[in-house]
Amino acid sequence: MGIWENAKPFLAMVSLQFGFAGMHVVVLLSFKKGFSHWVFVVYRHALATMVFAPFAYFLEKKIRPKMTKWTFFKIMALALLEPVLDQNLYSVAIQYTSAAFAAATVNVLPAITFIMAVIFRMEKVNLKMMHSLAKVIGTAVTVCGAMVMTLYKGPFVHFLPNSHHAAQHAATAAEASAGHHWAVGTIMMLAGIVCWAAFFILQKNTLKDYPAELSLTALVCLMGTIEGGAVALVMERRLSAWLIGFDTRLLAASYSGIICSGIAFYLQGIVNRTRGPVFVTAFSPLSMIITAILGAIVLSEQIYLGSLIGAVIIVFGLYSVVWGKSKEKAENENEKLPVVMDKNLNKEAVFAKQIDMQA
């Protein structure tokens, strides 16, 4: 039972990466067919709210704490950071770059989250300790990898037998499209990741006052629908953009809303409350690997050498951060053992003294 309990957070976070990988491909496919990203964000969280609100109401009816003004303000901020800012920036950026590049850039999320966690004193840093040094070096290496991906594109890398023909076709289409701005897309993607990292920091803080993960998920999705809807009404005034049927638009909104918003917010909230925001974001490289394979097969996307080199550097940096976190957790647990042992020794000493007195 102990092994299963320890494995649950790892399994939950790894499973989510498969969901995120599928989202990168499905969402980009719907965008290429004309789905407005402003409308997408609204429908995504509206569907998530409809699915998870009933479960939240009935399952957490007895444990849900009273809503305060400060908690409601935090929920509004959470909805602004992730559903509105992050997802709209991501939606524009993925159209300017590619699904594989979007998944690769997300690898910088653990580093940004770690920096924010240190600033808000959720992570401790002591450079005299090996595990703290590993976390700092890993963060620096991860940022360097992100810079390589940003500044160096490099030649196209062939993975599939027909990838060369697909690359030529994609390159021609990219040159003909004036909206394909790689640098702008990269900046917007990184800005979205900063908002995402801030979301995890604020989520952990909110769960201290409102420890009901399912209810918090439903409320964030609801406020995301309202705030995103207000933005969409201003930015997207075409009536045709709001029309949706049984096509890729409905698939993208349903898939991303239920899996990547509802289930993801819920599982991330549970793990975030117990393990912290850095642990939650430590598994993002897995999504990059899955998305690169799916993007090359389904979308015939180009994978460039700069993205691969940067991704490899990021993975090494991330491993250093995760190793430092595991060592830190082990040392914190070991520090508690002597106290327990001392108590046991004291009990044995008292018991032996009582026997001597009786003798």
Coordinates of C-alpha atoms in Angstrom, one line a residue:
M1 CA 0.0 0.0 0.0
G2 CA 2.9 2.4 0.8
I3 CA 4.5 1.8 -2.6
W4 CA 1.1 2.4 -4.4
E5 CA 0.5 5.6 -2.5
N6 CA 4.0 6.9 -3.3
A7 CA 3.5 6.0 -7.0
K8 CA 0.2 7.7 -7.4
P9 CA 1.6 11.3 -7.9
F10 CA 4.1 10.0 -10.5
L11 CA 1.4 8.1 -12.4
A12 CA -1.0 11.0 -12.3
M13 CA 1.5 13.5 -13.7
V14 CA 2.8 11.0 -16.4
S15 CA -0.7 10.2 -17.5
L16 CA -1.5 13.9 -18.0
Q17 CA 1.5 14.3 -20.3
F18 CA -0.1 11.9 -22.7
G19 CA -3.3 14.0 -22.6
F20 CA -1.4 17.2 -23.2
A21 CA 0.5 15.6 -26.1
G22 CA -2.8 14.7 -27.8
M23 CA -4.1 18.2 -27.2
H24 CA -1.2 19.9 -29.1
V25 CA -2.1 17.9 -32.2
V26 CA -5.9 18.1 -32.0
V27 CA -6.0 21.8 -31.2
L28 CA -3.6 22.7 -34.0
L29 CA -5.6 20.7 -36.5
S30 CA -8.7 22.6 -35.6
F31 CA -6.9 25.9 -35.8
K32 CA -5.7 25.1 -39.3
K33 CA -9.4 24.5 -40.3
G34 CA -10.3 28.0 -39.1
F35 CA -11.3 27.6 -35.4
S36 CA -10.9 30.9 -33.6
H37 CA -8.6 30.5 -30.5
W38 CA -10.7 33.2 -28.7
V39 CA -13.8 31.1 -29.1
F40 CA -12.0 27.9 -28.5
V41 CA -11.0 29.0 -25.0
V42 CA -14.6 29.9 -24.1
Y43 CA -16.1 26.6 -25.4
R44 CA -13.3 24.6 -23.8
H45 CA -14.0 25.8 -20.3
A46 CA -17.7 25.9 -20.7
L47 CA -17.7 22.2 -21.5
A48 CA -15.3 21.5 -18.6
T49 CA -17.6 23.5 -16.2
M50 CA -20.7 21.5 -17.4
V51 CA -19.0 18.2 -16.8
F52 CA -17.2 18.8 -13.5
A53 CA -19.6 21.2 -11.7
P54 CA -22.2 18.5 -10.8
F55 CA -19.5 16.2 -9.4
A56 CA -18.0 19.0 -7.4
Y57 CA -21.3 20.0 -5.9
F58 CA -22.3 16.5 -4.8
L59 CA -19.0 14.9 -4.0
E60 CA -17.5 17.8 -2.0
K61 CA -20.7 19.1 -0.5
K62 CA -19.7 18.2 3.1
I63 CA -16.0 19.2 2.9
R64 CA -16.2 22.4 0.8
P65 CA -15.2 25.4 2.9
K66 CA -17.1 28.7 3.0
M67 CA -16.3 31.0 0.1
T68 CA -14.6 34.3 1.2
K69 CA -14.0 37.4 -0.8
W70 CA -10.2 36.8 -0.8
T71 CA -10.6 33.2 -2.0
F72 CA -13.0 34.4 -4.8
F73 CA -10.4 37.0 -5.8
K74 CA -7.8 34.3 -6.0
I75 CA -10.1 32.1 -8.2
M76 CA -10.6 35.1 -10.5
A77 CA -6.9 35.5 -10.8
L78 CA -6.4 31.8 -11.4
A79 CA -8.9 32.0 -14.3
L80 CA -7.2 35.0 -15.7
L81 CA -3.7 33.4 -15.6
E82 CA -4.4 30.0 -17.1
P83 CA -7.7 29.9 -19.1
V84 CA -7.5 33.4 -20.5
L85 CA -3.9 34.6 -20.7
D86 CA -1.9 31.3 -21.0
Q87 CA -4.2 29.5 -23.3
N88 CA -4.8 32.4 -25.7
L89 CA -1.1 33.1 -25.9
Y90 CA -0.4 29.4 -26.4
S91 CA -3.1 29.2 -29.1
V92 CA -1.6 32.0 -31.1
A93 CA 2.0 30.8 -30.6
I94 CA 1.3 27.2 -31.7
Q95 CA -0.1 28.6 -35.1
Y96 CA 3.1 30.7 -35.5
T97 CA 5.4 27.7 -34.7
S98 CA 4.4 24.1 -34.6
A99 CA 2.9 21.5 -32.2
A100 CA 6.3 19.9 -31.6
F101 CA 7.9 23.2 -30.8
A102 CA 5.1 24.1 -28.5
A103 CA 5.6 20.9 -26.5
A104 CA 9.3 21.4 -26.5
T105 CA 9.1 25.0 -25.2
V106 CA 6.9 23.8 -22.3
N107 CA 10.0 22.1 -20.9
V108 CA 11.1 25.5 -19.5
L109 CA 8.0 25.4 -17.3
P110 CA 9.8 23.6 -14.3
A111 CA 12.6 26.2 -14.3
I112 CA 10.3 29.2 -14.3
T113 CA 8.1 27.5 -11.6
F114 CA 11.2 26.8 -9.5
I115 CA 12.3 30.5 -9.7
M116 CA 8.9 31.7 -8.7
A117 CA 8.7 29.1 -5.9
V118 CA 12.0 30.4 -4.5
I119 CA 10.8 34.0 -4.7
F120 CA 7.6 33.1 -2.8
R121 CA 9.5 30.9 -0.3
M122 CA 7.9 27.6 -1.4
E123 CA 11.3 26.2 -2.2
K124 CA 14.5 26.5 -0.1
V125 CA 17.9 27.1 -1.6
N126 CA 21.2 26.5 0.2
L127 CA 24.2 26.4 -2.2
K128 CA 26.3 24.6 0.4
M129 CA 24.0 21.5 0.0
M130 CA 24.4 19.3 -3.0
H131 CA 20.7 19.0 -3.7
S132 CA 20.2 22.7 -3.7
L133 CA 23.1 23.2 -6.0
A134 CA 21.7 20.6 -8.4
K135 CA 18.4 22.5 -8.5
V136 CA 20.0 25.8 -9.2
I137 CA 22.3 24.4 -11.9
G138 CA 19.5 22.4 -13.5
T139 CA 17.4 25.6 -13.6
A140 CA 20.2 27.5 -15.4
V141 CA 20.7 24.6 -17.9
T142 CA 17.0 24.5 -18.6
V143 CA 16.9 28.2 -19.4
C144 CA 20.0 27.8 -21.7
G145 CA 18.2 25.0 -23.5
A146 CA 15.2 27.3 -24.0
M147 CA 17.4 30.0 -25.4
V148 CA 18.9 27.6 -27.9
M149 CA 15.5 26.7 -29.1
T150 CA 14.6 30.3 -29.4
L151 CA 17.7 31.7 -31.1
Y152 CA 18.8 28.7 -33.3
K153 CA 16.4 27.0 -35.7
G154 CA 18.9 24.9 -37.8
P155 CA 18.2 22.5 -40.6
F156 CA 15.2 20.2 -40.9
V157 CA 15.8 16.8 -39.4
H158 CA 14.4 13.8 -41.3
F159 CA 12.6 11.2 -39.2
L160 CA 10.1 9.5 -41.5
P161 CA 10.6 8.2 -45.1
N162 CA 8.3 10.8 -46.6
S163 CA 9.4 13.6 -44.3
H164 CA 11.6 15.3 -46.9
H165 CA 8.6 15.7 -49.3
A166 CA 6.4 16.9 -46.5
A167 CA 9.0 19.3 -45.3
Q168 CA 9.3 20.9 -48.8
H169 CA 5.5 21.2 -49.0
A170 CA 5.3 22.7 -45.5
A171 CA 8.2 25.0 -46.2
T172 CA 6.5 26.3 -49.3
A173 CA 3.3 26.9 -47.4
A174 CA 5.2 28.6 -44.6
E175 CA 6.9 31.0 -47.0
A176 CA 3.6 31.9 -48.6
S177 CA 2.0 32.6 -45.2
A178 CA 2.9 36.0 -43.8
G179 CA 1.5 35.1 -40.4
H180 CA 4.1 32.4 -39.7
H181 CA 6.5 34.4 -37.4
W182 CA 8.7 31.9 -35.5
A183 CA 10.3 34.5 -33.2
V184 CA 7.0 36.2 -32.2
G185 CA 5.4 32.8 -31.6
T186 CA 8.3 31.8 -29.3
I187 CA 8.0 35.0 -27.3
M188 CA 4.3 34.5 -26.9
M189 CA 4.8 30.8 -25.9
L190 CA 7.3 31.8 -23.2
A191 CA 4.9 34.5 -21.9
G192 CA 2.2 32.0 -21.7
I193 CA 4.4 29.6 -19.7
V194 CA 5.2 32.3 -17.2
C195 CA 1.4 32.7 -16.7
W196 CA 1.1 28.9 -16.3
A197 CA 3.9 28.8 -13.7
A198 CA 2.2 31.6 -11.8
F199 CA -1.0 29.6 -11.9
F200 CA 0.6 26.7 -10.1
I201 CA 2.1 29.0 -7.4
L202 CA -1.3 30.7 -6.8
Q203 CA -3.1 27.3 -7.0
K204 CA -1.0 25.9 -4.1
N205 CA -1.6 29.1 -2.1
T206 CA -5.4 29.0 -2.8
L207 CA -5.7 25.3 -1.7
K208 CA -4.5 26.2 1.7
D209 CA -7.6 28.3 2.3
Y210 CA -9.9 26.3 0.0
P211 CA -8.9 22.6 0.2
A212 CA -11.5 21.3 -2.2
E213 CA -9.7 20.4 -5.5
L214 CA -12.8 19.4 -7.5
S215 CA -14.8 22.5 -6.5
L216 CA -11.8 24.7 -7.2
T217 CA -11.5 23.2 -10.6
A218 CA -15.1 23.8 -11.5
L219 CA -15.0 27.4 -10.2
V220 CA -11.8 28.2 -12.2
C221 CA -13.3 26.7 -15.4
L222 CA -16.5 28.7 -14.8
M223 CA -14.6 32.0 -14.2
G224 CA -12.4 31.1 -17.2
T225 CA -15.6 30.8 -19.3
I226 CA -16.9 34.2 -18.2
E227 CA -13.6 36.1 -18.4
G228 CA -12.6 34.4 -21.7
G229 CA -16.1 35.1 -23.1
A230 CA -15.8 38.8 -22.3
V231 CA -12.4 38.9 -24.1
A232 CA -13.7 36.8 -27.0
L233 CA -16.7 39.1 -27.6
V234 CA -14.4 42.0 -28.0
M235 CA -11.7 40.3 -30.1
E236 CA -13.9 38.0 -32.2
R237 CA -17.0 39.7 -33.7
R238 CA -17.6 37.3 -36.6
L239 CA -20.8 35.3 -36.0
S240 CA -19.5 32.4 -38.1
A241 CA -16.5 32.0 -35.6
W242 CA -19.0 31.0 -32.9
L243 CA -20.7 28.3 -34.9
I244 CA -19.7 24.7 -33.9
G245 CA -20.8 21.3 -35.1
F246 CA -19.7 17.7 -35.0
D247 CA -16.3 18.4 -36.4
T248 CA -12.7 19.1 -35.3
R249 CA -13.9 22.2 -33.4
L250 CA -16.1 20.2 -31.1
L251 CA -13.4 17.5 -30.7
A252 CA -10.8 20.1 -29.8
A253 CA -13.0 21.9 -27.3
S254 CA -14.3 18.7 -25.7
Y255 CA -10.9 16.9 -25.5
S256 CA -9.0 19.9 -24.2
G257 CA -11.8 21.0 -21.8
I258 CA -12.4 17.7 -20.2
I259 CA -8.9 16.2 -20.1
C260 CA -6.5 19.2 -20.2
S261 CA -8.6 21.6 -18.1
G262 CA -11.0 19.6 -15.9
I263 CA -9.0 16.5 -15.1
A264 CA -5.7 18.3 -15.3
F265 CA -6.6 21.1 -12.9
Y266 CA -8.0 18.5 -10.5
L267 CA -5.1 16.1 -10.5
Q268 CA -2.5 18.9 -10.5
G269 CA -4.3 20.5 -7.5
I270 CA -4.1 17.2 -5.5
V271 CA -0.4 16.7 -6.3
N272 CA 0.4 20.4 -5.9
R273 CA -1.1 20.5 -2.4
T274 CA 1.1 17.5 -1.2
R275 CA 4.2 17.7 -3.4
G276 CA 4.5 21.3 -4.5
P277 CA 4.4 23.2 -7.8
V278 CA 7.9 22.2 -8.9
F279 CA 7.0 18.5 -8.7
V280 CA 3.8 19.1 -10.7
T281 CA 5.8 20.7 -13.6
A282 CA 8.7 18.3 -13.6
F283 CA 7.2 15.9 -16.1
S284 CA 6.7 18.2 -19.1
P285 CA 9.5 16.7 -21.3
L286 CA 7.5 13.5 -21.8
S287 CA 4.8 15.5 -23.6
M288 CA 7.5 16.9 -26.0
I289 CA 8.6 13.4 -27.0
I290 CA 5.0 12.2 -27.6
T291 CA 4.0 15.4 -29.5
A292 CA 7.0 15.3 -31.7
I293 CA 6.1 11.8 -32.9
L294 CA 2.4 12.6 -33.3
G295 CA 3.1 16.0 -35.0
A296 CA 5.5 14.4 -37.6
I297 CA 3.0 11.5 -38.3
V298 CA -0.4 13.3 -38.2
L299 CA 0.4 16.9 -39.2
S300 CA 3.6 16.2 -41.3
E301 CA 5.3 18.9 -39.2
Q302 CA 9.0 19.9 -39.5
I303 CA 11.3 19.2 -36.7
Y304 CA 14.4 21.3 -36.7
L305 CA 17.9 20.6 -35.3
G306 CA 17.8 23.6 -33.0
S307 CA 14.6 22.3 -31.3
L308 CA 16.2 18.9 -30.8
I309 CA 19.5 20.3 -29.3
G310 CA 17.6 22.7 -27.1
A311 CA 15.2 19.9 -25.9
V312 CA 18.1 17.6 -25.0
I313 CA 19.8 20.4 -23.0
I314 CA 16.5 21.1 -21.2
V315 CA 16.0 17.4 -20.4
F316 CA 19.5 17.2 -18.8
G317 CA 18.7 20.4 -16.8
L318 CA 15.4 19.0 -15.7
Y319 CA 16.9 15.8 -14.6
S320 CA 19.2 17.8 -12.3
V321 CA 16.3 19.6 -10.8
V322 CA 14.3 16.4 -10.2
W323 CA 17.4 14.7 -8.7
G324 CA 17.9 17.6 -6.4
K325 CA 14.2 17.5 -5.3
S326 CA 14.4 13.8 -4.6
K327 CA 17.5 14.1 -2.5
E328 CA 16.0 17.1 -0.6
K329 CA 12.9 15.0 0.2
A330 CA 15.0 12.1 1.3
E331 CA 17.2 14.3 3.6
N332 CA 14.1 15.9 5.1
E333 CA 12.7 12.5 5.9
N334 CA 16.0 11.3 7.4
E335 CA 16.2 14.4 9.7
K336 CA 12.9 13.3 11.3
L337 CA 14.2 9.7 12.0
P338 CA 16.7 10.6 14.9
V339 CA 13.9 12.3 16.8
V340 CA 11.8 9.2 16.7
M341 CA 14.7 7.1 17.6
D342 CA 15.6 9.3 20.5
K343 CA 12.0 9.0 21.8
N344 CA 12.2 5.3 21.6
L345 CA 15.6 5.3 23.4
N346 CA 14.2 7.5 26.1
K347 CA 11.2 5.1 26.6
E348 CA 13.6 2.1 26.8
A349 CA 15.8 4.0 29.3
V350 CA 12.8 4.9 31.5
F351 CA 11.6 1.3 31.3
A352 CA 15.0 -0.1 32.3
K353 CA 15.3 2.4 35.2
Q354 CA 11.9 1.3 36.5
I355 CA 13.0 -2.4 36.4
D356 CA 16.2 -1.5 38.3
M357 CA 14.1 0.4 41.0
Q358 CA 11.8 -2.5 41.4
A359 CA 14.7 -4.9 41.7

